[in-house]
mmCIF file of C-alpha atoms and ligand atoms in Angstrom:
data_model
loop_
_atom_site.group_PDB
_atom_site.id
_atom_site.type_symbol
_atom_site.label_atom_id
_atom_site.label_comp_id
_atom_site.label_asym_id
_atom_site.label_seq_id
_atom_site.Cartn_x
_atom_site.Cartn_y
_atom_site.Cartn_z
ATOM 1 C CA UNK L 407 -12.942 -12.877 48.594
ATOM 2 C CA UNK L 408 -14.847 -13.072 45.280
ATOM 3 C CA UNK L 409 -13.164 -11.806 42.144
ATOM 4 C CA UNK L 410 -14.215 -8.454 40.664
ATOM 5 C CA UNK L 411 -17.241 -8.716 38.417
ATOM 6 C CA UNK L 412 -17.272 -5.213 36.920
ATOM 7 C CA UNK L 413 -14.121 -5.571 34.844
ATOM 8 C CA UNK L 414 -14.305 -4.355 31.244
ATOM 9 C CA UNK L 415 -14.922 -6.782 28.388
ATOM 10 C CA UNK L 416 -12.348 -7.478 25.667
ATOM 11 C CA UNK L 417 -14.365 -5.358 23.236
ATOM 12 C CA UNK L 418 -14.564 -2.452 25.696
ATOM 13 C CA UNK L 419 -10.833 -2.777 26.371
ATOM 14 C CA UNK L 420 -9.719 -2.756 22.736
ATOM 15 C CA UNK L 421 -12.172 -0.087 21.579
ATOM 16 C CA UNK L 422 -11.200 1.909 24.657
ATOM 17 C CA UNK L 423 -7.534 1.715 23.604
ATOM 18 C CA UNK L 424 -8.506 2.876 20.088
ATOM 19 C CA UNK L 425 -10.511 5.781 21.565
ATOM 20 C CA UNK L 426 -7.564 6.752 23.775
ATOM 21 C CA UNK L 427 -5.144 6.557 20.819
ATOM 22 C CA UNK L 428 -7.427 8.914 18.860
ATOM 23 C CA UNK L 429 -6.785 11.519 21.546
ATOM 24 C CA UNK L 430 -3.198 11.760 20.241
ATOM 25 C CA UNK L 431 -4.428 13.001 16.851
ATOM 26 C CA UNK L 432 -3.823 16.659 15.949
ATOM 27 C CA UNK L 433 -6.629 16.630 13.393
ATOM 28 C CA UNK L 434 -8.966 19.442 14.475
ATOM 29 C CA UNK L 435 -12.003 17.819 12.894
ATOM 30 C CA UNK L 436 -11.838 14.039 13.140
ATOM 31 C CA UNK L 437 -9.603 12.048 15.466
ATOM 32 C CA UNK L 438 -9.357 8.356 14.622
ATOM 33 C CA UNK L 439 -7.749 5.556 16.624
ATOM 34 C CA UNK L 440 -6.985 1.943 15.763
ATOM 35 C CA UNK L 441 -5.890 -1.042 17.814
ATOM 36 C CA UNK L 442 -4.753 -4.316 16.221
ATOM 37 C CA UNK L 443 -5.303 -7.439 18.304
ATOM 38 C CA UNK L 444 -4.185 -11.046 17.842
ATOM 39 C CA UNK L 445 -6.629 -13.940 17.746
ATOM 40 C CA UNK L 446 -5.701 -14.650 21.378
ATOM 41 C CA UNK L 447 -6.466 -11.096 22.503
ATOM 42 C CA UNK L 448 -2.986 -9.618 22.684
ATOM 43 C CA UNK L 449 -2.551 -6.014 21.531
ATOM 44 C CA UNK L 450 -0.131 -6.026 18.593
ATOM 45 C CA UNK L 451 -0.166 -2.414 17.480
ATOM 46 C CA UNK L 452 -1.876 0.948 17.861
ATOM 47 C CA UNK L 453 -2.223 3.962 15.566
ATOM 48 C CA UNK L 454 -3.977 7.275 15.053
ATOM 49 C CA UNK L 455 -4.317 9.696 12.164
ATOM 50 C CA UNK L 456 -1.456 12.123 11.817
ATOM 51 C CA UNK L 457 1.302 13.555 9.679
ATOM 52 C CA UNK L 458 4.103 11.256 8.466
ATOM 53 C CA UNK L 459 7.338 10.960 10.447
ATOM 54 C CA UNK L 460 9.430 14.123 10.300
ATOM 55 C CA UNK L 461 6.597 16.075 8.660
ATOM 56 C CA UNK L 462 5.828 18.673 11.279
ATOM 57 C CA UNK L 463 2.263 18.939 12.608
ATOM 58 C CA UNK L 464 2.815 22.691 12.429
ATOM 59 C CA UNK L 465 4.207 22.889 8.901
ATOM 60 C CA UNK L 466 1.563 20.869 7.047
ATOM 61 C CA UNK L 467 -2.007 21.959 6.519
ATOM 62 C CA UNK L 468 -4.905 20.705 8.653
ATOM 63 C CA UNK L 469 -7.452 22.369 6.349
ATOM 64 C CA UNK L 470 -10.350 20.334 4.945
ATOM 65 C CA UNK L 471 -10.826 22.487 1.864
ATOM 66 C CA UNK L 472 -10.058 20.038 -0.940
ATOM 67 C CA UNK L 473 -9.445 22.699 -3.586
ATOM 68 C CA UNK L 474 -6.459 24.111 -1.699
ATOM 69 C CA UNK L 475 -3.545 22.721 0.249
ATOM 70 C CA UNK L 476 -5.209 20.404 2.732
ATOM 71 C CA UNK L 477 -4.719 17.569 5.205
ATOM 72 C CA UNK L 478 -5.920 14.857 2.810
ATOM 73 C CA UNK L 479 -2.616 15.096 0.899
ATOM 74 C CA UNK L 480 -0.590 14.378 3.988
ATOM 75 C CA UNK L 481 -2.272 12.534 6.829
ATOM 76 C CA UNK L 482 -1.484 8.899 7.465
ATOM 77 C CA UNK L 483 -4.706 7.187 8.482
ATOM 78 C CA UNK L 484 -4.944 5.505 11.857
ATOM 79 C CA UNK L 485 -5.349 2.000 10.428
ATOM 80 C CA UNK L 486 -2.313 2.352 8.164
ATOM 81 C CA UNK L 487 -0.279 3.785 11.037
ATOM 82 C CA UNK L 488 -1.267 0.828 13.212
ATOM 83 C CA UNK L 489 -0.283 -1.617 10.458
ATOM 84 C CA UNK L 490 3.025 0.161 9.782
ATOM 85 C CA UNK L 491 3.803 0.558 13.489
ATOM 86 C CA UNK L 492 3.788 -3.227 13.903
ATOM 87 C CA UNK L 493 7.347 -4.536 13.935
ATOM 88 C CA UNK L 494 6.650 -8.075 15.074
ATOM 89 C CA UNK L 495 6.152 -9.931 11.776
ATOM 90 C CA UNK L 496 2.801 -11.064 10.429
ATOM 91 C CA UNK L 497 -0.637 -9.644 11.207
ATOM 92 C CA UNK L 498 -2.273 -12.682 9.600
ATOM 93 C CA UNK L 499 -5.477 -13.627 11.428
ATOM 94 C CA UNK L 500 -5.600 -10.511 13.595
ATOM 95 C CA UNK L 501 -8.488 -8.073 14.191
ATOM 96 C CA UNK L 502 -8.527 -4.288 14.035
ATOM 97 C CA UNK L 503 -10.624 -2.111 16.338
ATOM 98 C CA UNK L 504 -11.156 1.307 14.830
ATOM 99 C CA UNK L 505 -13.184 4.319 15.884
ATOM 100 C CA UNK L 506 -14.200 5.184 12.294
ATOM 101 C CA UNK L 507 -15.039 2.823 9.448
ATOM 102 C CA UNK L 508 -11.897 2.398 7.314
ATOM 103 C CA UNK L 509 -11.677 4.160 3.949
ATOM 104 C CA UNK L 510 -10.916 2.274 0.730
ATOM 105 C CA UNK L 511 -7.157 2.854 1.030
ATOM 106 C CA UNK L 512 -7.098 1.492 4.564
ATOM 107 C CA UNK L 513 -9.271 -1.437 3.468
ATOM 108 C CA UNK L 514 -6.621 -2.402 0.918
ATOM 109 C CA UNK L 515 -3.894 -2.296 3.583
ATOM 110 C CA UNK L 516 -6.073 -4.270 6.014
ATOM 111 C CA UNK L 517 -6.732 -6.978 3.443
ATOM 112 C CA UNK L 518 -3.122 -7.197 2.271
ATOM 113 C CA UNK L 519 -1.766 -7.446 5.809
ATOM 114 C CA UNK L 520 -3.948 -10.461 6.598
ATOM 115 C CA UNK L 521 -6.256 -8.815 9.122
ATOM 116 C CA UNK L 522 -9.434 -10.874 9.233
ATOM 117 C CA UNK L 523 -11.918 -8.688 11.120
ATOM 118 C CA UNK L 524 -12.766 -4.995 11.384
ATOM 119 C CA UNK L 525 -14.598 -3.884 14.516
ATOM 120 C CA UNK L 526 -15.649 -0.278 14.021
ATOM 121 C CA UNK L 527 -17.505 2.264 16.134
ATOM 122 C CA UNK L 528 -18.655 5.116 13.867
ATOM 123 C CA UNK L 529 -19.689 5.009 10.235
ATOM 124 C CA UNK L 530 -19.838 8.762 9.590
ATOM 125 C CA UNK L 531 -18.933 8.508 5.932
ATOM 126 C CA UNK L 532 -21.055 5.496 5.011
ATOM 127 C CA UNK L 533 -22.629 7.288 2.045
ATOM 128 C CA UNK L 534 -19.302 8.117 0.392
ATOM 129 C CA UNK L 535 -17.831 6.273 -2.589
ATOM 130 C CA UNK L 536 -14.715 5.520 -0.549
ATOM 131 C CA UNK L 537 -16.536 3.717 2.233
ATOM 132 C CA UNK L 538 -18.799 1.878 -0.193
ATOM 133 C CA UNK L 539 -15.701 0.676 -2.089
ATOM 134 C CA UNK L 540 -14.086 -0.235 1.221
ATOM 135 C CA UNK L 541 -17.042 -2.403 2.262
ATOM 136 C CA UNK L 542 -17.148 -4.070 -1.129
ATOM 137 C CA UNK L 543 -13.451 -4.987 -0.945
ATOM 138 C CA UNK L 544 -13.546 -6.135 2.682
ATOM 139 C CA UNK L 545 -16.594 -8.326 2.065
ATOM 140 C CA UNK L 546 -15.154 -9.782 -1.129
ATOM 141 C CA UNK L 547 -11.875 -10.544 0.626
ATOM 142 C CA UNK L 548 -13.657 -12.321 3.484
ATOM 143 C CA UNK L 549 -12.805 -9.786 6.185
ATOM 144 C CA UNK L 550 -15.517 -9.794 8.860
ATOM 145 C CA UNK L 551 -17.131 -6.408 9.506
ATOM 146 C CA UNK L 552 -18.640 -5.930 12.950
ATOM 147 C CA UNK L 553 -20.103 -2.762 14.433
ATOM 148 C CA UNK L 554 -19.009 -2.237 18.014
ATOM 149 C CA UNK L 555 -21.991 -2.208 20.348
ATOM 150 C CA UNK L 556 -21.542 0.639 22.860
ATOM 151 C CA UNK L 557 -22.190 -0.472 26.404
ATOM 152 C CA UNK L 558 -22.656 3.009 27.820
ATOM 153 C CA UNK L 559 -20.033 2.300 30.428
ATOM 154 C CA UNK L 560 -18.117 5.402 31.474
ATOM 155 C CA UNK L 561 -14.613 5.203 32.870
ATOM 156 C CA UNK L 562 -12.920 8.125 34.534
ATOM 157 C CA UNK L 563 -9.177 8.263 34.039
ATOM 158 C CA UNK L 564 -7.121 10.768 35.975
ATOM 159 C CA UNK L 565 -4.021 11.639 33.964
HETATM 160 O O1 LIG I 1372 -9.916 5.296 7.081
HETATM 161 C C1 LIG I 1372 -9.731 6.414 7.588
HETATM 162 C C2 LIG I 1372 -10.352 7.549 7.103
HETATM 163 C C3 LIG I 1372 -10.000 8.767 7.596
HETATM 164 N N1 LIG I 1372 -9.068 8.871 8.567
HETATM 165 C C4 LIG I 1372 -8.655 10.184 9.036
HETATM 166 C C5 LIG I 1372 -8.078 11.096 7.959
HETATM 167 C C6 LIG I 1372 -8.423 12.452 8.447
HETATM 168 O O2 LIG I 1372 -7.382 12.886 9.333
HETATM 169 C C7 LIG I 1372 -9.723 12.245 9.224
HETATM 170 C C8 LIG I 1372 -10.949 12.590 8.442
HETATM 171 O O3 LIG I 1372 -11.114 13.979 8.456
HETATM 172 P P1 LIG I 1372 -12.524 14.671 8.056
HETATM 173 O O4 LIG I 1372 -12.330 16.111 8.435
HETATM 174 O O5 LIG I 1372 -13.593 13.997 8.862
HETATM 175 O O6 LIG I 1372 -12.714 14.458 6.591
HETATM 176 O O7 LIG I 1372 -9.787 10.873 9.524
HETATM 177 C C9 LIG I 1372 -8.494 7.748 9.105
HETATM 178 O O8 LIG I 1372 -7.639 7.829 10.010
HETATM 179 N N2 LIG I 1372 -8.874 6.545 8.616
HETATM 180 ZN ZN1 ZN I 1373 -8.164 5.294 5.579
#
């Protein structure tokens, strides 16, 4: 019997894991997922945007209004969560799949942790100062930036 030929690619697999992780986010506006992968295609860590440990999702604000109490004070970004969730040692030489282009703060953490490639899906905030600064730092630091190419493949998962 011939082997299956319609299996998902590595890129579909890792971006799919990031997309699934984003579904854990309580952010009512933007859910972000990240998946860190070794150079030999092993998943090292996963994260999504959310409140810090022991800071209740119900006690802290999810508002976007930046003049008042709002989520930007509190949320840990998906990329940083994925980096901090890793307990195995070094992330040197790894790649990060992320559903949204990393902000400048995440870019710093990505660079400092030794991640060497960012594979992103959406670039919603490309015109912001944060994302422009992020791209400048990542490029200067030699981190590869690759936009994920959607394949249009749809998978149905019954949960
Ligand atoms: O690098 C990033 C940038 C943003 N996020 C998270 C932080 C917030 O929870 C949302 C953005 O909310 P908006 O309502 O779209 O401003 O995304 C992240 O995880 N990583
Ligand atoms: Zn960020």
